[in-house]
mmCIF file of C-alpha atoms in Angstrom:
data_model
loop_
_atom_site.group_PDB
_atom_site.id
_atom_site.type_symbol
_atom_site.label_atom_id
_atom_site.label_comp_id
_atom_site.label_asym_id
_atom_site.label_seq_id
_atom_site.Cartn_x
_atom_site.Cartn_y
_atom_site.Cartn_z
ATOM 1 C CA UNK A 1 98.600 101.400 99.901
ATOM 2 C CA UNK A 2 97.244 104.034 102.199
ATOM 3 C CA UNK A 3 96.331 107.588 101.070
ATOM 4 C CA UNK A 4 94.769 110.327 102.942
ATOM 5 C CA UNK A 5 91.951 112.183 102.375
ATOM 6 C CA UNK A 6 90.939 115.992 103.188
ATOM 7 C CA UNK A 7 87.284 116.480 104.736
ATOM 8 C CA UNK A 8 86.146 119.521 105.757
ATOM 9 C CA UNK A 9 86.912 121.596 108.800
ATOM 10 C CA UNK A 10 83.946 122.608 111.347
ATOM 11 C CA UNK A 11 82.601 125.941 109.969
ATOM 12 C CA UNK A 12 82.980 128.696 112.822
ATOM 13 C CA UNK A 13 80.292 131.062 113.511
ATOM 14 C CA UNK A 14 80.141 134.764 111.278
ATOM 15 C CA UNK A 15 82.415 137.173 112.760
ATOM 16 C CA UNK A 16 84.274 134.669 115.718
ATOM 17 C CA UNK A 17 88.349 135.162 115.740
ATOM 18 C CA UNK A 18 90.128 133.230 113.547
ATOM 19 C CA UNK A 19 92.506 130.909 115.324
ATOM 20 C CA UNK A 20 96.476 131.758 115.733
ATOM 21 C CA UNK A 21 97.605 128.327 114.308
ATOM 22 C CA UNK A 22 96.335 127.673 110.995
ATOM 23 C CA UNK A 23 93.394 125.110 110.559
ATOM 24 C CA UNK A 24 94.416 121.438 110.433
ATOM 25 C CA UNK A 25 91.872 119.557 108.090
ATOM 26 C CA UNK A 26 90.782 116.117 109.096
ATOM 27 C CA UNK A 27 92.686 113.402 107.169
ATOM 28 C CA UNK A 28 91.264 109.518 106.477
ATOM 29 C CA UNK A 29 93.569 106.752 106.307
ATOM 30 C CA UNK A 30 92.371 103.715 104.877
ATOM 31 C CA UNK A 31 93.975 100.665 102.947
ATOM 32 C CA UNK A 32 92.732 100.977 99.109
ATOM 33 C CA UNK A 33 93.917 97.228 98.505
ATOM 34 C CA UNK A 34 92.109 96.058 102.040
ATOM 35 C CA UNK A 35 88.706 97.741 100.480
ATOM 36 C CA UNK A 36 89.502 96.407 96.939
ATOM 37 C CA UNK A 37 89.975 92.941 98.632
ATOM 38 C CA UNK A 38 87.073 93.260 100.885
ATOM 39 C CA UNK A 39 84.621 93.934 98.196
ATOM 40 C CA UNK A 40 85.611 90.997 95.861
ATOM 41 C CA UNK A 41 85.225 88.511 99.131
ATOM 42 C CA UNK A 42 81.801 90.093 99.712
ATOM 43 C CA UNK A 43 81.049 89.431 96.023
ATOM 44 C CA UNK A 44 81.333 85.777 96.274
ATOM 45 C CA UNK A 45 79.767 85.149 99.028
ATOM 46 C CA UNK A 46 76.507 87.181 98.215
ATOM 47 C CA UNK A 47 76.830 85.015 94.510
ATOM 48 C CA UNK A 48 77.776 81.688 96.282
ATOM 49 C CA UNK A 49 75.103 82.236 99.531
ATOM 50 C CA UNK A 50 72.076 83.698 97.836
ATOM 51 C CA UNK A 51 72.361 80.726 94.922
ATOM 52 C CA UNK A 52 72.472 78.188 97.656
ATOM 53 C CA UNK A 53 69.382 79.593 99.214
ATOM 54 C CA UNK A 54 67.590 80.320 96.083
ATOM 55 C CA UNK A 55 68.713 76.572 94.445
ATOM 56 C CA UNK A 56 69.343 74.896 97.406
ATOM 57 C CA UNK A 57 67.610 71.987 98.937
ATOM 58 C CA UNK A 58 66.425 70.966 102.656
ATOM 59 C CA UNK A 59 68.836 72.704 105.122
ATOM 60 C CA UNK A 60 71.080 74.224 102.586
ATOM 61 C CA UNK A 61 69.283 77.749 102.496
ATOM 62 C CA UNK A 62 69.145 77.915 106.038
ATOM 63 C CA UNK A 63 72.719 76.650 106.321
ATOM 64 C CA UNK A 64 73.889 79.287 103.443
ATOM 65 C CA UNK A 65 71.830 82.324 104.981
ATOM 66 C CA UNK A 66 73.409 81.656 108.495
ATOM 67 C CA UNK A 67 76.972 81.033 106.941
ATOM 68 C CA UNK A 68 76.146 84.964 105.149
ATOM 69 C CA UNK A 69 75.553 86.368 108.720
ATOM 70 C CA UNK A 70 78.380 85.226 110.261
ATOM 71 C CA UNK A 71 81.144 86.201 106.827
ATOM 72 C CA UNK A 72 79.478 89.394 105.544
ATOM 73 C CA UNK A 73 79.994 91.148 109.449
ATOM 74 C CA UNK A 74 83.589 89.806 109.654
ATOM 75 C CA UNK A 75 84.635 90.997 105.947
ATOM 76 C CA UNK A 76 83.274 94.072 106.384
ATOM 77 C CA UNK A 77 85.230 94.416 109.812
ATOM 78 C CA UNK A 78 88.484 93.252 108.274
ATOM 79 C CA UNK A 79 88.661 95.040 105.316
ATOM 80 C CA UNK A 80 86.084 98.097 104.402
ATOM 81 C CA UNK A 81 85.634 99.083 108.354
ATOM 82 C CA UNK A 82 89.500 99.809 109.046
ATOM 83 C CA UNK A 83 90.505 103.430 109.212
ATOM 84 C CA UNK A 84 92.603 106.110 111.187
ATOM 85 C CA UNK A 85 91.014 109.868 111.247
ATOM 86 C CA UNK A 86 93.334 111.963 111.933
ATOM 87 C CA UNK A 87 91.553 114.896 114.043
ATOM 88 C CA UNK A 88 93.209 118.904 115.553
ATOM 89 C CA UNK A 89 92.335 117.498 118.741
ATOM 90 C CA UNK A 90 92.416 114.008 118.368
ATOM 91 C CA UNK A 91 93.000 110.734 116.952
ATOM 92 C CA UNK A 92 90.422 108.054 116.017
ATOM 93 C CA UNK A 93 91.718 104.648 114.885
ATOM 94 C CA UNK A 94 88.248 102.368 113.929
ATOM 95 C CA UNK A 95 90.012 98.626 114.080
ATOM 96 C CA UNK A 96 87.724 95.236 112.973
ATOM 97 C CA UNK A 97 86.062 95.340 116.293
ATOM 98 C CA UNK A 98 86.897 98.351 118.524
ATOM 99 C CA UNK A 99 87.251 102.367 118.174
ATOM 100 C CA UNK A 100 89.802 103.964 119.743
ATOM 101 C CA UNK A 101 89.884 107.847 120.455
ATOM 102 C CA UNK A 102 93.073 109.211 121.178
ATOM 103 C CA UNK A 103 93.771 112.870 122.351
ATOM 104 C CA UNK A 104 97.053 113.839 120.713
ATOM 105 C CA UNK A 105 98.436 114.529 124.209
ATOM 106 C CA UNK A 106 97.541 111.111 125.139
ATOM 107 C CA UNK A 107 100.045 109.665 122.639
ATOM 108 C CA UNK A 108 103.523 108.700 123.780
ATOM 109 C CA UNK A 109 105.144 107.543 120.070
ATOM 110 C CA UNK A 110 103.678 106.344 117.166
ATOM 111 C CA UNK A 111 105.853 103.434 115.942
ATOM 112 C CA UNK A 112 106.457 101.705 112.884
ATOM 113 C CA UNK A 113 107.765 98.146 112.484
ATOM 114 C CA UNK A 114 106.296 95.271 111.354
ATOM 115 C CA UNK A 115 103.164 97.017 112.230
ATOM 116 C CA UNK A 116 102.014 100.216 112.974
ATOM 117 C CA UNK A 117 101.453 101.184 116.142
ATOM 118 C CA UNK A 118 100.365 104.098 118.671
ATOM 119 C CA UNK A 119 101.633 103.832 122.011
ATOM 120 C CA UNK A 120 99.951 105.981 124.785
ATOM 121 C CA UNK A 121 101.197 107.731 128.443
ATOM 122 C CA UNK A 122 99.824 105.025 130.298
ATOM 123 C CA UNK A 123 101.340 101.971 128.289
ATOM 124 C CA UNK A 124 98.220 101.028 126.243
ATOM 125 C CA UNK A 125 98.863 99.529 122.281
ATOM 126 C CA UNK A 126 96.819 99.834 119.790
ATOM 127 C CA UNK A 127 97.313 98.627 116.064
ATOM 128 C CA UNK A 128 96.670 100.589 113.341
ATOM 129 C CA UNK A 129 94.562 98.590 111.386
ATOM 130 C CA UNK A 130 94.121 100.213 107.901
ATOM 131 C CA UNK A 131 97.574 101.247 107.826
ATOM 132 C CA UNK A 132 99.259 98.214 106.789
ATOM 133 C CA UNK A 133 103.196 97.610 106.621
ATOM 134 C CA UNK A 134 104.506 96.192 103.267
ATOM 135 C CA UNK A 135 107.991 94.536 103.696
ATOM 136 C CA UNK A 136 108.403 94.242 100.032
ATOM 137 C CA UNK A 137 107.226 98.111 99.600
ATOM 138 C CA UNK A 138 110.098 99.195 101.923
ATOM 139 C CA UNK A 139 113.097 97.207 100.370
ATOM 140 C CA UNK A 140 111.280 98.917 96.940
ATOM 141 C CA UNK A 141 112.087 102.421 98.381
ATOM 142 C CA UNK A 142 115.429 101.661 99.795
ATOM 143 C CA UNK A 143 116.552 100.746 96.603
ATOM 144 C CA UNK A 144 115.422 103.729 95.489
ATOM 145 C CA UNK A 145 116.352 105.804 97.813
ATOM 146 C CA UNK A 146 120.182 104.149 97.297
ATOM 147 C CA UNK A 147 119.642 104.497 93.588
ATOM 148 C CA UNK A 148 118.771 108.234 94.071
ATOM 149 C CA UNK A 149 121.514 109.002 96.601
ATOM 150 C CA UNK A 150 124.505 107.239 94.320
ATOM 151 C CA UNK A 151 123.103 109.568 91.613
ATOM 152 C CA UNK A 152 123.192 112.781 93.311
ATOM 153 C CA UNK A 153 126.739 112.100 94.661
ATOM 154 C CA UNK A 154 127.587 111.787 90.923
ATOM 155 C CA UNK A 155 126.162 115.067 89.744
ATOM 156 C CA UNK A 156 128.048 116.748 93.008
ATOM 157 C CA UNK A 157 131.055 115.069 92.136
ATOM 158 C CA UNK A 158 131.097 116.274 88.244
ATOM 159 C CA UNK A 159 129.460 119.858 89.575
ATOM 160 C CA UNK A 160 132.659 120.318 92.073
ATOM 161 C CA UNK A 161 134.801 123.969 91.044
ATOM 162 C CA UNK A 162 133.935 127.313 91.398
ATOM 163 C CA UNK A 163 130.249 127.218 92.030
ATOM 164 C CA UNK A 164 129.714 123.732 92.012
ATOM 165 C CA UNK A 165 129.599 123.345 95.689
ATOM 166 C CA UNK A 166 127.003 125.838 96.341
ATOM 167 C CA UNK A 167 125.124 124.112 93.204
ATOM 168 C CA UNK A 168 125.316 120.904 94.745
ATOM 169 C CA UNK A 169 123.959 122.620 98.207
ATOM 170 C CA UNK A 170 120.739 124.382 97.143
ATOM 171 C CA UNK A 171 119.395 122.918 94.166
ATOM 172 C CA UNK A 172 120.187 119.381 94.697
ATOM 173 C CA UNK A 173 118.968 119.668 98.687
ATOM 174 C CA UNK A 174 115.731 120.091 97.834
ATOM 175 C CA UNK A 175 115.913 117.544 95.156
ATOM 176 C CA UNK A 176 117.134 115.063 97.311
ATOM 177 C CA UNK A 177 114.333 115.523 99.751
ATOM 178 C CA UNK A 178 111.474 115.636 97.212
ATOM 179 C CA UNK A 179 113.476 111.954 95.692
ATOM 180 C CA UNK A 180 113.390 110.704 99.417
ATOM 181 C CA UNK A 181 109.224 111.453 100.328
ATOM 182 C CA UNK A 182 108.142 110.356 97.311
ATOM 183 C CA UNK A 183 110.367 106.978 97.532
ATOM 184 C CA UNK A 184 109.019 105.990 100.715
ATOM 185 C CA UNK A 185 106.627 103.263 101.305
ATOM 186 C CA UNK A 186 103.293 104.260 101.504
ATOM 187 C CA UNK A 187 102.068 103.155 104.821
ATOM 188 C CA UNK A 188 105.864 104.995 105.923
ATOM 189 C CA UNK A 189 104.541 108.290 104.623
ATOM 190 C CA UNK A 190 101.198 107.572 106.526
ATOM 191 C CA UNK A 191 102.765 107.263 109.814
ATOM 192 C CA UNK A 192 105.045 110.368 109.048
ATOM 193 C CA UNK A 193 102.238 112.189 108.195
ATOM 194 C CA UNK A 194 100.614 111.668 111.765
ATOM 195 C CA UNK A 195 103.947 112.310 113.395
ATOM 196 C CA UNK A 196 104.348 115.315 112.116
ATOM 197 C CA UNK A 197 100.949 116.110 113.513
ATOM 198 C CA UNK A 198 101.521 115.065 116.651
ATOM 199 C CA UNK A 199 104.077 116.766 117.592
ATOM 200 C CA UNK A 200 102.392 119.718 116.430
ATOM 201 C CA UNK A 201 99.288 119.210 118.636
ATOM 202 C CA UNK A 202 100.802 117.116 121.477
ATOM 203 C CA UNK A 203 101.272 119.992 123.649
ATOM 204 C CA UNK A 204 97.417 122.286 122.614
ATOM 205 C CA UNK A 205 94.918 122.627 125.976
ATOM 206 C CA UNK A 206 91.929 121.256 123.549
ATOM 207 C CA UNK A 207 94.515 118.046 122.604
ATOM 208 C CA UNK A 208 94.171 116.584 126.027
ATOM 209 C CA UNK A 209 91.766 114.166 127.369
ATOM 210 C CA UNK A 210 91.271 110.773 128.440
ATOM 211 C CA UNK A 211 91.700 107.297 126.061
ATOM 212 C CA UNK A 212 88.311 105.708 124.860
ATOM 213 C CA UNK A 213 88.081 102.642 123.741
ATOM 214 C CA UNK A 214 84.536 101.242 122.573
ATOM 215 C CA UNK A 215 83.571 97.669 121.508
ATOM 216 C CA UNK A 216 81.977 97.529 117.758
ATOM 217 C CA UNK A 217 78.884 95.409 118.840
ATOM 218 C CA UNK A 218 77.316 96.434 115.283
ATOM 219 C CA UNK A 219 79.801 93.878 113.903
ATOM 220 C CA UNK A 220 80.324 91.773 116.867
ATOM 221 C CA UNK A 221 76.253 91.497 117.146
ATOM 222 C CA UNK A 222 75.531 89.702 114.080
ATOM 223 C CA UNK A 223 78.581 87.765 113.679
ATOM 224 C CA UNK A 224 78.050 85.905 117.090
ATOM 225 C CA UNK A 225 74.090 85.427 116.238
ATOM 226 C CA UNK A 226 75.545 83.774 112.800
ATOM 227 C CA UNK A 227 77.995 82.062 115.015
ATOM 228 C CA UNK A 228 75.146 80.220 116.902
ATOM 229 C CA UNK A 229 72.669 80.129 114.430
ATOM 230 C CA UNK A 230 75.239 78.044 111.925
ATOM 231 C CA UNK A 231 76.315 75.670 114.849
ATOM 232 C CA UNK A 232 72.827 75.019 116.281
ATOM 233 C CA UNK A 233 71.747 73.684 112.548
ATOM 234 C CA UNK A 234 75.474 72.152 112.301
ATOM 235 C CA UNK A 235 74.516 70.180 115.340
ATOM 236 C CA UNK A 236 71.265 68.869 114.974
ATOM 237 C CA UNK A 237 71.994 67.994 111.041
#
């Protein structure tokens, strides 16, 4: 499940205009289950790799300490790293290995199937990593959603005479759309959530820009020197 969370807006200088359009706060998406899952794997391998070098015998340490250089890199790239900032001017997805920035005018559709996606002007796809897609989460909130609808047919239906339509109009509207949000899968109200923000930006002077993409050689670094370090000592075993 994905939830976003408020940070704080850039603080403008004493006495500068306020802006026409109110302030959009930046909001994180990450994957609470990813970082749950993440943290458990790193667990066990810091329990299992630092008793094998502590206990361990001949080429075991140095086979354990390597093994830890090239996991503890890729778990934290799969699972803690992931997340989507959604900027006023911008958005920045941070996948395993890369970081993309994103001007919101750059953005042709953000797209949701089974995975999410941001698609820009010139073609490019990226994946958005920390938001995941959970088949069994959206057959979940269809049935609600159905459950809901069949429900508020039967209140209009008993409701119908003098009054009852208007009733069934303006109370149960909004009641119906409250039912629907809050049935949705979360990764579904994610990607909503940065629609709606897109199209609200899309079109702003400072929203416009070029597509960066940069590599994460922090993760890719280590990893690689665990890679060869681990098959060097596999090799001459």
């Amino acid at each position: 499940m994905t939830s976003p969370e408020d940070q704080s807006p850039a603080s403008r200088p004493p006495g500068s205009p306020q802006p026409t359009d109110p302030e959009i706060r930046d909001r994180v998406y990450r994957s609470s289950a990813g970082i749950a899952g993440g943290v458990v794997m790193l667990a066990l391998v810091g329990w299992l790799g630092i008793d094998a070098i502590v206990a361990g015998e001949g080429r075991t340490p140095w086979l354990a300490l390597a093994a830890m250089i090239l996991l503890v890199p890729l778990i934290v790239s799969l699972t803690v790293r992931p997340a989507v900032f959604a900027g006023q001017d911008r958005l920045r997805v941070r996948n395993p290995f890369r970081v993309i920035v994103l001007p919101w005018g750059q953005i042709a559709t953000l797209r949701s199937g089974y995975s999410n996606e941001v698609l820009t002007v010139a073609g490019a796809k990226f994946q958005l990593w920390s938001i995941p897609v959970s088949l069994r989460a959206r057959k979940r909130a269809t049935r609600r959603q159905s459950r809901a609808a069949a429900a508020q047919d039967g209140r209009g239906g008993r409701s119908a005479g003098p009054g009852g339509l208007g009733g069934a109009l303006g109370r149960g509207g909004g009641g119906a759309s409250a039912a629907d949000a809050a049935a949705r899968a979360g990764g579904d109200r994610a990607m909503e959530d940065l629609r709606e923000l897109w199209e609200a930006r899309e079109k702003d002077e400072s929203a416009q820009g070029e597509v960066s993409v940069r590599w994460a050689w922090e993760i890719l670094g280590p990893a690689a020197a665990g890679a060869v370090v681990l098959a060097i000592l596999v090799a001459t075993g």
